[in-house]
Tab-separated table of C-alpha atoms in Angstrom:
chain	number	residue	atom	x	y	z
W	1109	MET	CA	-272.994	12.710	6.292
W	1110	THR	CA	-271.620	9.194	6.844
W	1111	LYS	CA	-268.410	8.734	8.815
W	1112	ASP	CA	-266.501	7.455	5.763
W	1113	TYR	CA	-266.537	9.806	2.781
W	1114	VAL	CA	-264.422	11.933	0.439
W	1115	PHE	CA	-264.720	15.729	0.560
W	1116	SER	CA	-263.174	18.128	-1.971
W	1117	SER	CA	-262.527	21.866	-1.680
W	1118	GLU	CA	-260.905	24.359	-4.023
W	1119	SER	CA	-258.846	27.515	-3.778
W	1120	VAL	CA	-257.985	30.146	-6.378
W	1121	GLY	CA	-254.843	32.251	-6.674
W	1122	GLU	CA	-254.304	36.000	-6.534
W	1123	GLY	CA	-254.351	36.276	-10.320
W	1124	HIS	CA	-257.715	34.562	-10.767
W	1125	PRO	CA	-260.076	37.175	-12.298
W	1126	ASP	CA	-262.528	37.079	-9.386
W	1127	LYS	CA	-259.697	37.469	-6.873
W	1128	VAL	CA	-258.242	40.358	-8.885
W	1129	ALA	CA	-261.626	42.052	-8.493
W	1130	ASP	CA	-261.769	41.229	-4.763
W	1131	TYR	CA	-258.278	42.604	-4.187
W	1132	ILE	CA	-259.010	45.872	-5.974
W	1133	SER	CA	-262.200	46.299	-3.921
W	1134	ASP	CA	-260.391	45.624	-0.637
W	1135	SER	CA	-257.560	47.941	-1.679
W	1136	VAL	CA	-260.096	50.740	-2.130
W	1137	LEU	CA	-261.609	49.926	1.280
W	1138	ASP	CA	-258.227	50.003	3.041
W	1139	ALA	CA	-257.308	53.286	1.350
W	1140	CYS	CA	-260.537	54.839	2.636
W	1141	LEU	CA	-260.049	53.526	6.186
W	1142	SER	CA	-256.423	54.702	6.227
W	1143	GLN	CA	-257.627	58.315	6.031
W	1144	ASP	CA	-261.118	58.071	7.547
W	1145	LYS	CA	-261.925	55.140	9.817
W	1146	PHE	CA	-265.641	55.935	9.640
W	1147	SER	CA	-265.763	55.535	5.852
W	1148	ARG	CA	-268.781	53.719	4.478
W	1149	VAL	CA	-267.646	51.571	1.591
W	1150	ALA	CA	-269.382	49.182	-0.780
W	1151	CYS	CA	-267.002	48.833	-3.711
W	1152	GLU	CA	-267.614	46.367	-6.537
W	1153	THR	CA	-265.074	45.653	-9.271
W	1154	LEU	CA	-265.422	44.171	-12.755
W	1155	VAL	CA	-262.331	43.134	-14.712
W	1156	LYS	CA	-262.199	41.916	-18.312
W	1157	SER	CA	-259.481	42.002	-20.972
W	1158	ASN	CA	-257.662	45.328	-20.432
W	1159	CYS	CA	-260.527	47.060	-18.622
W	1160	VAL	CA	-261.364	47.652	-14.950
W	1161	THR	CA	-264.651	49.100	-13.726
W	1162	ILE	CA	-265.159	50.098	-10.101
W	1163	ALA	CA	-268.707	50.837	-8.977
W	1164	GLY	CA	-270.725	51.098	-5.799
W	1165	GLU	CA	-271.287	53.527	-2.964
W	1166	ILE	CA	-268.623	55.266	-0.888
W	1167	THR	CA	-269.059	58.008	1.699
W	1168	THR	CA	-265.701	59.145	3.080
W	1169	LYS	CA	-263.599	62.162	3.969
W	1170	ALA	CA	-260.602	60.478	2.343
W	1171	LYS	CA	-259.067	62.117	-0.725
W	1172	LEU	CA	-258.105	59.273	-3.028
W	1173	ASP	CA	-256.680	58.637	-6.468
W	1174	TYR	CA	-258.797	55.595	-7.328
W	1175	GLU	CA	-256.990	54.889	-10.584
W	1176	LYS	CA	-253.659	54.769	-8.767
W	1177	ILE	CA	-255.097	52.360	-6.183
W	1178	VAL	CA	-256.357	50.070	-8.956
W	1179	ARG	CA	-253.033	50.007	-10.789
W	1180	GLU	CA	-251.022	49.378	-7.633
W	1181	ALA	CA	-253.285	46.453	-6.678
W	1182	ILE	CA	-252.785	44.880	-10.114
W	1183	ARG	CA	-249.034	45.432	-9.846
W	1184	GLU	CA	-248.908	43.680	-6.464
W	1185	ILE	CA	-250.763	40.687	-7.903
W	1186	GLY	CA	-248.120	40.388	-10.615
W	1187	TYR	CA	-249.696	41.398	-13.923
W	1188	ILE	CA	-246.593	43.234	-15.105
W	1189	ASN	CA	-245.241	40.924	-17.808
W	1190	GLU	CA	-244.708	42.406	-21.266
W	1191	ASP	CA	-247.097	39.919	-22.852
W	1192	ASP	CA	-249.929	40.605	-20.350
W	1193	VAL	CA	-253.029	42.041	-22.000
W	1194	PHE	CA	-254.256	42.847	-18.499
W	1195	HIS	CA	-251.280	44.943	-17.322
W	1196	ALA	CA	-250.971	47.293	-14.349
W	1197	ASP	CA	-249.792	50.195	-16.507
W	1198	LYS	CA	-252.037	49.601	-19.507
W	1199	VAL	CA	-255.555	48.867	-18.231
W	1200	PHE	CA	-258.385	51.328	-18.801
W	1201	VAL	CA	-260.093	52.286	-15.522
W	1202	SER	CA	-263.744	53.370	-15.288
W	1203	ASN	CA	-264.931	54.906	-12.016
W	1204	LEU	CA	-268.676	54.646	-11.326
W	1205	LEU	CA	-268.560	55.179	-7.559
W	1206	THR	CA	-271.243	57.326	-5.891
W	1207	LYS	CA	-272.178	58.174	-2.283
W	1208	GLN	CA	-274.145	55.851	-0.024
W	1209	SER	CA	-277.925	56.144	-0.165
W	1210	PRO	CA	-279.286	58.243	2.733
W	1211	ASP	CA	-282.094	55.688	3.128
W	1212	ILE	CA	-279.518	53.033	4.024
W	1213	ALA	CA	-277.450	55.411	6.141
W	1214	GLN	CA	-280.372	56.393	8.405
W	1215	GLY	CA	-280.918	52.748	9.328
W	1216	VAL	CA	-277.273	52.118	10.098
W	1217	ASP	CA	-276.034	55.322	11.724
W	1218	ALA	CA	-276.013	55.513	15.510
W	1219	ARG	CA	-278.763	58.065	15.921
W	1220	LYS	CA	-282.448	58.122	16.729
W	1221	ALA	CA	-284.707	58.401	13.724
W	1222	LYS	CA	-288.341	57.951	12.875
W	1223	GLY	CA	-289.144	54.260	13.142
W	1224	LYS	CA	-285.802	53.592	14.846
W	1225	ALA	CA	-286.224	52.993	18.572
W	1226	THR	CA	-282.611	53.297	19.693
W	1227	GLY	CA	-279.659	55.563	19.125
W	1228	GLU	CA	-277.381	52.590	18.503
W	1229	GLN	CA	-275.688	51.586	15.278
W	1230	GLY	CA	-277.892	49.142	13.398
W	1231	ALA	CA	-276.994	46.314	11.061
W	1232	GLY	CA	-276.089	47.450	7.553
W	1233	ASP	CA	-278.421	44.901	6.013
W	1234	GLN	CA	-280.683	42.006	6.848
W	1235	GLY	CA	-279.265	38.534	6.495
W	1236	ILE	CA	-277.835	35.407	8.059
W	1237	MET	CA	-274.157	34.809	8.730
W	1238	PHE	CA	-272.249	31.668	9.673
W	1239	GLY	CA	-268.957	30.860	11.338
W	1240	TYR	CA	-267.272	27.474	11.570
W	1241	ALA	CA	-264.272	25.834	13.226
W	1242	THR	CA	-262.910	22.301	13.517
W	1243	ASN	CA	-259.912	20.815	15.299
W	1244	GLU	CA	-258.800	18.732	12.301
W	1245	THR	CA	-256.015	21.194	11.352
W	1246	PRO	CA	-253.795	23.527	13.433
W	1247	GLU	CA	-255.633	26.473	11.856
W	1248	TYR	CA	-259.005	25.128	13.095
W	1249	MET	CA	-260.085	24.854	9.470
W	1250	PRO	CA	-261.386	21.923	7.403
W	1251	ALA	CA	-258.475	19.990	5.900
W	1252	PRO	CA	-259.559	20.065	2.212
W	1253	VAL	CA	-259.755	23.850	1.869
W	1254	MET	CA	-256.722	24.432	4.085
W	1255	PHE	CA	-254.600	22.088	1.943
W	1256	ALA	CA	-255.854	23.763	-1.247
W	1257	HIS	CA	-254.880	27.193	0.136
W	1258	ARG	CA	-251.403	26.009	1.147
W	1259	ILE	CA	-250.604	24.902	-2.400
W	1260	LEU	CA	-251.429	28.280	-3.937
W	1261	GLN	CA	-249.771	30.241	-1.142
W	1262	GLU	CA	-246.539	28.398	-1.847
W	1263	LEU	CA	-246.940	28.900	-5.597
W	1264	ALA	CA	-247.380	32.667	-5.100
W	1265	LYS	CA	-244.478	32.804	-2.655
W	1266	GLN	CA	-242.122	31.211	-5.155
W	1267	ARG	CA	-243.383	33.333	-8.064
W	1268	LYS	CA	-243.077	36.642	-6.200
W	1269	SER	CA	-239.721	35.873	-4.562
W	1270	GLY	CA	-238.122	35.118	-7.905
W	1271	LYS	CA	-237.164	31.626	-6.702
W	1272	GLY	CA	-239.822	29.990	-8.833
W	1273	PRO	CA	-239.524	29.354	-12.583
W	1274	LYS	CA	-239.842	32.350	-14.901
W	1275	TRP	CA	-242.734	30.769	-16.784
W	1276	LEU	CA	-245.112	31.051	-13.809
W	1277	ARG	CA	-248.029	33.501	-14.203
W	1278	PRO	CA	-250.491	34.811	-11.576
W	1279	ASP	CA	-253.703	32.923	-12.472
W	1280	CYS	CA	-254.066	29.510	-10.792
W	1281	LYS	CA	-256.475	27.139	-9.064
W	1282	SER	CA	-256.168	24.132	-6.788
W	1283	GLN	CA	-258.491	21.419	-5.529
W	1284	VAL	CA	-257.875	18.758	-2.892
W	1285	ALA	CA	-259.988	15.677	-2.144
W	1286	VAL	CA	-259.541	14.311	1.376
W	1287	ALA	CA	-260.779	10.865	2.379
W	1288	TYR	CA	-262.357	10.753	5.840
W	1289	ARG	CA	-262.476	7.612	7.918
W	1290	ASP	CA	-264.652	7.539	11.015
W	1291	GLY	CA	-265.214	11.281	10.522
W	1292	LYS	CA	-261.497	12.172	10.594
W	1293	PRO	CA	-259.129	13.101	7.723
W	1294	ALA	CA	-257.245	9.935	6.735
W	1295	PHE	CA	-255.478	10.531	3.416
W	1296	ILE	CA	-255.526	12.663	0.274
W	1297	GLU	CA	-257.260	10.944	-2.632
W	1298	ASN	CA	-256.357	13.463	-5.350
W	1299	VAL	CA	-254.920	16.925	-5.959
W	1300	VAL	CA	-255.726	19.152	-8.935
W	1301	VAL	CA	-253.601	22.205	-9.785
W	1302	SER	CA	-253.952	24.449	-12.809
W	1303	THR	CA	-251.469	27.273	-13.215
W	1304	GLN	CA	-251.149	29.861	-15.940
W	1305	HIS	CA	-247.768	29.782	-17.659
W	1306	ALA	CA	-245.711	31.353	-20.412
W	1307	ALA	CA	-246.000	29.802	-23.872
W	1308	ASN	CA	-242.455	28.460	-24.064
W	1309	VAL	CA	-242.598	25.654	-21.478
W	1310	GLU	CA	-243.415	21.937	-21.781
W	1311	HIS	CA	-246.302	20.370	-19.881
W	1312	SER	CA	-244.010	17.718	-18.389
W	1313	GLN	CA	-241.817	20.450	-16.899
W	1314	ILE	CA	-244.815	22.183	-15.318
W	1315	GLU	CA	-246.143	18.909	-13.933
W	1316	LYS	CA	-242.841	17.903	-12.341
W	1317	TYR	CA	-242.355	21.299	-10.747
W	1318	ILE	CA	-245.883	21.526	-9.303
W	1319	VAL	CA	-245.840	18.013	-7.841
W	1320	GLU	CA	-242.285	17.952	-6.477
W	1321	LYS	CA	-241.607	21.580	-5.559
W	1322	VAL	CA	-245.056	22.711	-4.453
W	1323	ILE	CA	-247.576	19.979	-3.601
W	1324	LYS	CA	-245.212	17.589	-1.820
W	1325	LYS	CA	-243.507	20.484	-0.076
W	1326	VAL	CA	-246.606	21.859	1.666
W	1327	LEU	CA	-249.027	18.949	2.124
W	1328	PRO	CA	-248.579	16.598	5.115
W	1329	LYS	CA	-246.534	13.572	4.063
W	1330	LYS	CA	-248.684	11.262	6.160
W	1331	PHE	CA	-251.708	12.104	3.999
W	1332	ILE	CA	-250.032	11.369	0.637
W	1333	THR	CA	-250.179	7.697	-0.357
W	1334	PRO	CA	-248.975	5.736	-3.405
W	1335	LYS	CA	-252.567	5.926	-4.668
W	1336	THR	CA	-252.838	9.723	-4.379
W	1337	ARG	CA	-253.457	11.140	-7.873
W	1338	PHE	CA	-251.912	14.412	-9.047
W	1339	LEU	CA	-253.583	16.212	-11.959
W	1340	VAL	CA	-251.605	19.245	-13.155
W	1341	ASN	CA	-252.994	21.491	-15.904
W	1342	PRO	CA	-255.362	18.717	-17.038
W	1343	THR	CA	-256.229	20.500	-20.302
W	1344	GLY	CA	-252.543	20.454	-21.259
W	1345	LYS	CA	-252.101	24.233	-21.738
W	1346	PHE	CA	-252.994	27.356	-19.729
W	1347	VAL	CA	-251.345	30.343	-21.426
W	1348	VAL	CA	-254.301	32.720	-21.704
W	1349	GLY	CA	-255.531	33.431	-18.188
W	1350	GLY	CA	-256.530	36.151	-15.771
W	1351	PRO	CA	-258.964	38.834	-16.949
W	1352	GLN	CA	-257.776	38.297	-20.518
W	1353	GLY	CA	-259.293	34.827	-20.514
W	1354	ASP	CA	-262.308	35.363	-18.258
W	1355	SER	CA	-264.196	38.182	-16.606
W	1356	GLY	CA	-263.915	38.694	-12.848
W	1357	LEU	CA	-266.330	40.140	-10.310
W	1358	THR	CA	-266.084	41.022	-6.640
W	1359	GLY	CA	-267.731	38.479	-4.358
W	1360	ARG	CA	-267.936	35.442	-6.637
W	1361	LYS	CA	-265.615	33.233	-4.568
W	1362	ILE	CA	-267.535	33.173	-1.281
W	1363	ILE	CA	-266.935	29.455	-0.661
W	1364	VAL	CA	-263.194	29.785	-1.290
W	1365	ASP	CA	-263.294	32.768	1.095
W	1366	THR	CA	-264.835	30.711	3.900
W	1367	TYR	CA	-264.740	26.951	4.547
W	1368	GLY	CA	-264.556	25.309	1.144
W	1369	GLY	CA	-268.161	24.205	1.333
W	1370	TYR	CA	-267.676	22.337	4.602
W	1371	GLY	CA	-269.488	24.906	6.738
W	1372	ARG	CA	-272.687	26.601	5.667
W	1373	HIS	CA	-272.709	30.080	4.117
W	1374	GLY	CA	-275.246	32.866	4.499
W	1375	GLY	CA	-274.750	34.077	0.929
W	1376	GLY	CA	-273.189	37.499	1.511
W	1377	ALA	CA	-269.788	38.342	0.066
W	1378	PHE	CA	-267.007	40.065	2.052
W	1379	SER	CA	-264.605	42.039	-0.125
W	1380	GLY	CA	-265.106	45.749	-0.685
W	1381	LYS	CA	-267.439	46.161	2.304
W	1382	ASP	CA	-266.689	48.209	5.425
W	1383	PRO	CA	-267.482	46.563	8.791
W	1384	SER	CA	-270.863	48.275	9.188
W	1385	LYS	CA	-271.976	45.621	6.695
W	1386	VAL	CA	-272.763	42.563	8.834
W	1387	ASP	CA	-272.272	40.321	5.793
W	1388	ARG	CA	-268.607	40.784	6.565
W	1389	SER	CA	-268.218	41.760	10.217
W	1390	ALA	CA	-270.746	39.280	11.640
W	1391	ALA	CA	-269.253	36.433	9.589
W	1392	TYR	CA	-265.875	37.299	11.116
W	1393	MET	CA	-267.517	37.432	14.528
W	1394	CYS	CA	-269.083	33.998	14.072
W	1395	ARG	CA	-265.726	32.530	13.045
W	1396	TRP	CA	-264.148	34.056	16.181
W	1397	VAL	CA	-266.802	32.566	18.423
W	1398	ALA	CA	-266.755	29.126	16.767
W	1399	LYS	CA	-262.957	28.944	16.911
W	1400	ASN	CA	-262.925	29.787	20.611
W	1401	VAL	CA	-265.553	27.131	21.324
W	1402	VAL	CA	-263.361	24.493	19.660
W	1403	ALA	CA	-260.146	25.868	21.194
W	1404	ALA	CA	-261.819	25.612	24.616
W	1405	GLY	CA	-262.351	21.898	24.037
W	1406	LEU	CA	-266.123	22.270	24.244
W	1407	ALA	CA	-266.544	20.609	20.815
W	1408	ASP	CA	-264.514	19.115	17.971
W	1409	LYS	CA	-266.604	21.051	15.438
W	1410	CYS	CA	-268.745	24.133	15.891
W	1411	GLU	CA	-270.945	26.189	13.603
W	1412	ILE	CA	-272.541	29.480	14.653
W	1413	GLN	CA	-275.403	31.238	12.882
W	1414	VAL	CA	-276.670	34.772	13.580
W	1415	ALA	CA	-279.439	36.737	11.871
W	1416	TYR	CA	-279.966	40.505	11.613
W	1417	ALA	CA	-282.517	43.033	10.377
W	1418	ILE	CA	-281.328	46.226	8.703
W	1419	GLY	CA	-281.194	49.153	11.082
W	1420	TYR	CA	-281.524	47.102	14.272
W	1421	PRO	CA	-278.576	46.419	16.588
W	1422	GLU	CA	-279.585	43.171	18.310
W	1423	PRO	CA	-279.301	39.923	16.358
W	1424	LEU	CA	-282.672	38.279	15.763
W	1425	SER	CA	-281.272	34.838	16.595
W	1426	ILE	CA	-278.093	33.000	17.591
W	1427	ALA	CA	-277.836	29.263	16.881
W	1428	VAL	CA	-275.103	26.690	17.536
W	1429	ASP	CA	-274.525	23.248	16.019
W	1430	THR	CA	-271.651	21.064	17.253
W	1431	PHE	CA	-272.646	18.037	15.140
W	1432	GLY	CA	-272.719	15.721	18.143
W	1433	THR	CA	-269.072	16.424	19.035
W	1434	SER	CA	-269.576	18.610	22.126
W	1435	SER	CA	-268.642	17.786	25.706
W	1436	VAL	CA	-271.640	19.775	27.009
W	1437	SER	CA	-275.062	20.509	25.533
W	1438	ASP	CA	-275.381	22.987	22.672
W	1439	ASP	CA	-277.827	24.964	24.841
W	1440	LYS	CA	-275.118	25.455	27.467
W	1441	ILE	CA	-272.679	26.557	24.774
W	1442	VAL	CA	-275.177	29.127	23.457
W	1443	ALA	CA	-275.680	30.468	26.991
W	1444	ALA	CA	-271.914	30.714	27.520
W	1445	ILE	CA	-271.456	32.474	24.162
W	1446	ARG	CA	-274.070	35.074	25.122
W	1447	LYS	CA	-272.180	35.737	28.374
W	1448	VAL	CA	-268.741	36.096	26.793
W	1449	PHE	CA	-269.413	37.736	23.411
W	1450	LYS	CA	-271.448	40.726	22.231
W	1451	PHE	CA	-273.141	40.649	18.845
W	1452	LYS	CA	-274.421	44.168	18.203
W	1453	PRO	CA	-272.694	45.628	15.100
W	1454	ALA	CA	-270.966	48.412	17.053
W	1455	GLU	CA	-269.783	45.888	19.654
W	1456	ILE	CA	-268.454	43.530	16.996
W	1457	ILE	CA	-266.467	46.393	15.481
W	1458	LYS	CA	-265.084	47.349	18.893
W	1459	GLN	CA	-264.211	43.820	20.038
W	1460	LEU	CA	-262.384	42.990	16.805
W	1461	ASP	CA	-261.004	46.493	16.197
W	1462	LEU	CA	-262.325	46.539	12.643
W	1463	LEU	CA	-262.093	50.253	11.776
W	1464	ARG	CA	-258.593	49.974	10.335
W	1465	PRO	CA	-257.013	49.017	7.015
W	1466	ILE	CA	-256.579	45.266	7.512
W	1467	TYR	CA	-258.733	43.988	4.683
W	1468	ARG	CA	-256.291	43.513	1.799
W	1469	LYS	CA	-254.597	40.772	3.814
W	1470	THR	CA	-257.927	38.919	4.013
W	1471	THR	CA	-258.608	38.793	0.273
W	1472	ASN	CA	-256.591	35.761	-0.774
W	1473	TYR	CA	-256.421	32.154	0.476
W	1474	GLY	CA	-259.520	32.477	2.641
W	1475	HIS	CA	-260.560	35.122	5.130
W	1476	PHE	CA	-259.879	32.716	7.986
W	1477	SER	CA	-256.847	30.840	9.383
W	1478	LYS	CA	-254.389	33.780	9.237
W	1479	SER	CA	-253.058	34.125	12.781
W	1480	ASP	CA	-252.516	37.899	12.649
W	1481	LEU	CA	-256.211	38.670	12.060
W	1482	PRO	CA	-258.275	39.505	15.172
W	1483	TRP	CA	-261.041	36.946	14.593
W	1484	GLU	CA	-258.419	34.173	14.724
W	1485	ASP	CA	-257.529	34.973	18.353
W	1486	VAL	CA	-258.467	32.232	20.872
W	1487	SER	CA	-257.940	34.152	24.110
W	1488	LYS	CA	-261.642	33.850	24.977
W	1489	ALA	CA	-261.410	30.052	25.269
W	1490	GLU	CA	-260.735	30.006	29.022
W	1491	GLU	CA	-263.572	32.439	29.661
W	1492	LEU	CA	-265.924	30.191	27.701
W	1493	LYS	CA	-264.843	27.165	29.737
W	1494	LYS	CA	-265.723	28.973	32.956
W	1495	ALA	CA	-269.037	30.222	31.549
W	1496	VAL	CA	-270.374	26.697	30.887
W	1497	LYS	CA	-269.870	25.540	34.489
C-alpha cells in the first residue's frame, strides 16, 4: 500500500440483525459458563421477522431456560417498542441445539486416545488466526474502524440512557473514511451513518442530530475538516430495520469484529464459541501478543499469525509481520514472543482466564479495544523488551 491513501471501515450497531444473532449466541455461551466453566458451546442463531432459531452443539452440566435467555438478550438490545415486529416478548423461538459430536470431543479433550500422542488439550479445529495492533490510536486499533465504533457506541449510549431522541431505534451502521499521509492518519474524508428511526420524524432532524450530537462529539476535532462529508441515512428513510427488514446470522460480521479490514483475517467467526475453539481463543491470543509488541515500542504496527491442526496442542506455525516499522528484526520479535507467551490451547485459556462468562461484552463494537478484557492487557510489554536483547 502506498503511503498516501484513503481507507474506510464500517461498524454495525447492537440492533443490526447479524449482531442480534451474535449477541444471542454469546448470551447462551455466558449462561453455560456461569454454571459450568467446562461447557463446550457452538451456538448459532438465525433471526428473521418475528422468529429466532438457535442451533448447534452444546455439552454442559448447566440447566438453562434457552427461551428466557433469548428474550432477555433481545430486551437488552432494545427491541421493546410497541411497533416492533421483532419484539422481546413476541418472538417465536425454535431450539435445535444438540450435544457435541464425540468425534470432535476426542480430538479436543485432554486425554490420550488412539492416534493422539499426548494427553494435552488439542485445538478445537484446524485453521489460521490473526492478531493485529497499531499505535495510531490510544486503543492500539486502526483509526477507521475505531472511529466507526465510537459513533455507534455513543448512539447506543444516548438511546439506552433515555437522553437521546425518542425516535431512535436499535438498528444502525456507520462507516468512516480516513485519509493517510505518509502512512499516518491525517484527516477524515467522509462519514456515513444510517440509523433506524420511528416513522414520525423528518430527515433533516435526524441529520442534524447525528452530525452535531453524535459524530462531532466523539470523533477527534483535529481530523474533521471543512471538506469532511457527512452522509446520514442516504436513502432518506430507515423505518423498517432489524430482523424485520433483513435476516441475521451469527458470525457474519467478522471484519467489524476485528480490524475493519486493516489487518488480515483467518476466516473463523467468534460469537457463540467456547474458548476450546481456537477460532476465538487464538485470535484473542494473537491480538494480545501483537498489542504487547507495539506497546513495547518494538514496532509501530504488528500482525501475528498462528496455525493449528484439530486435536493437536502445539501451533503448526507462528509468523510476525511488522510492515517495516520495527526497531529490531521480525525474527528477533518472533523469538521473544516464543519466550514470553505460550500458544497451546490450554495455555491460552489459562493465561487469559477464558473459562468465565465474559463474552457478551465482546459482541458489539469489535472484540478488541475494550480495556477490561484480558487480551487488551499490555503488562507483558516490558518482558518482551528484555527478551529481544
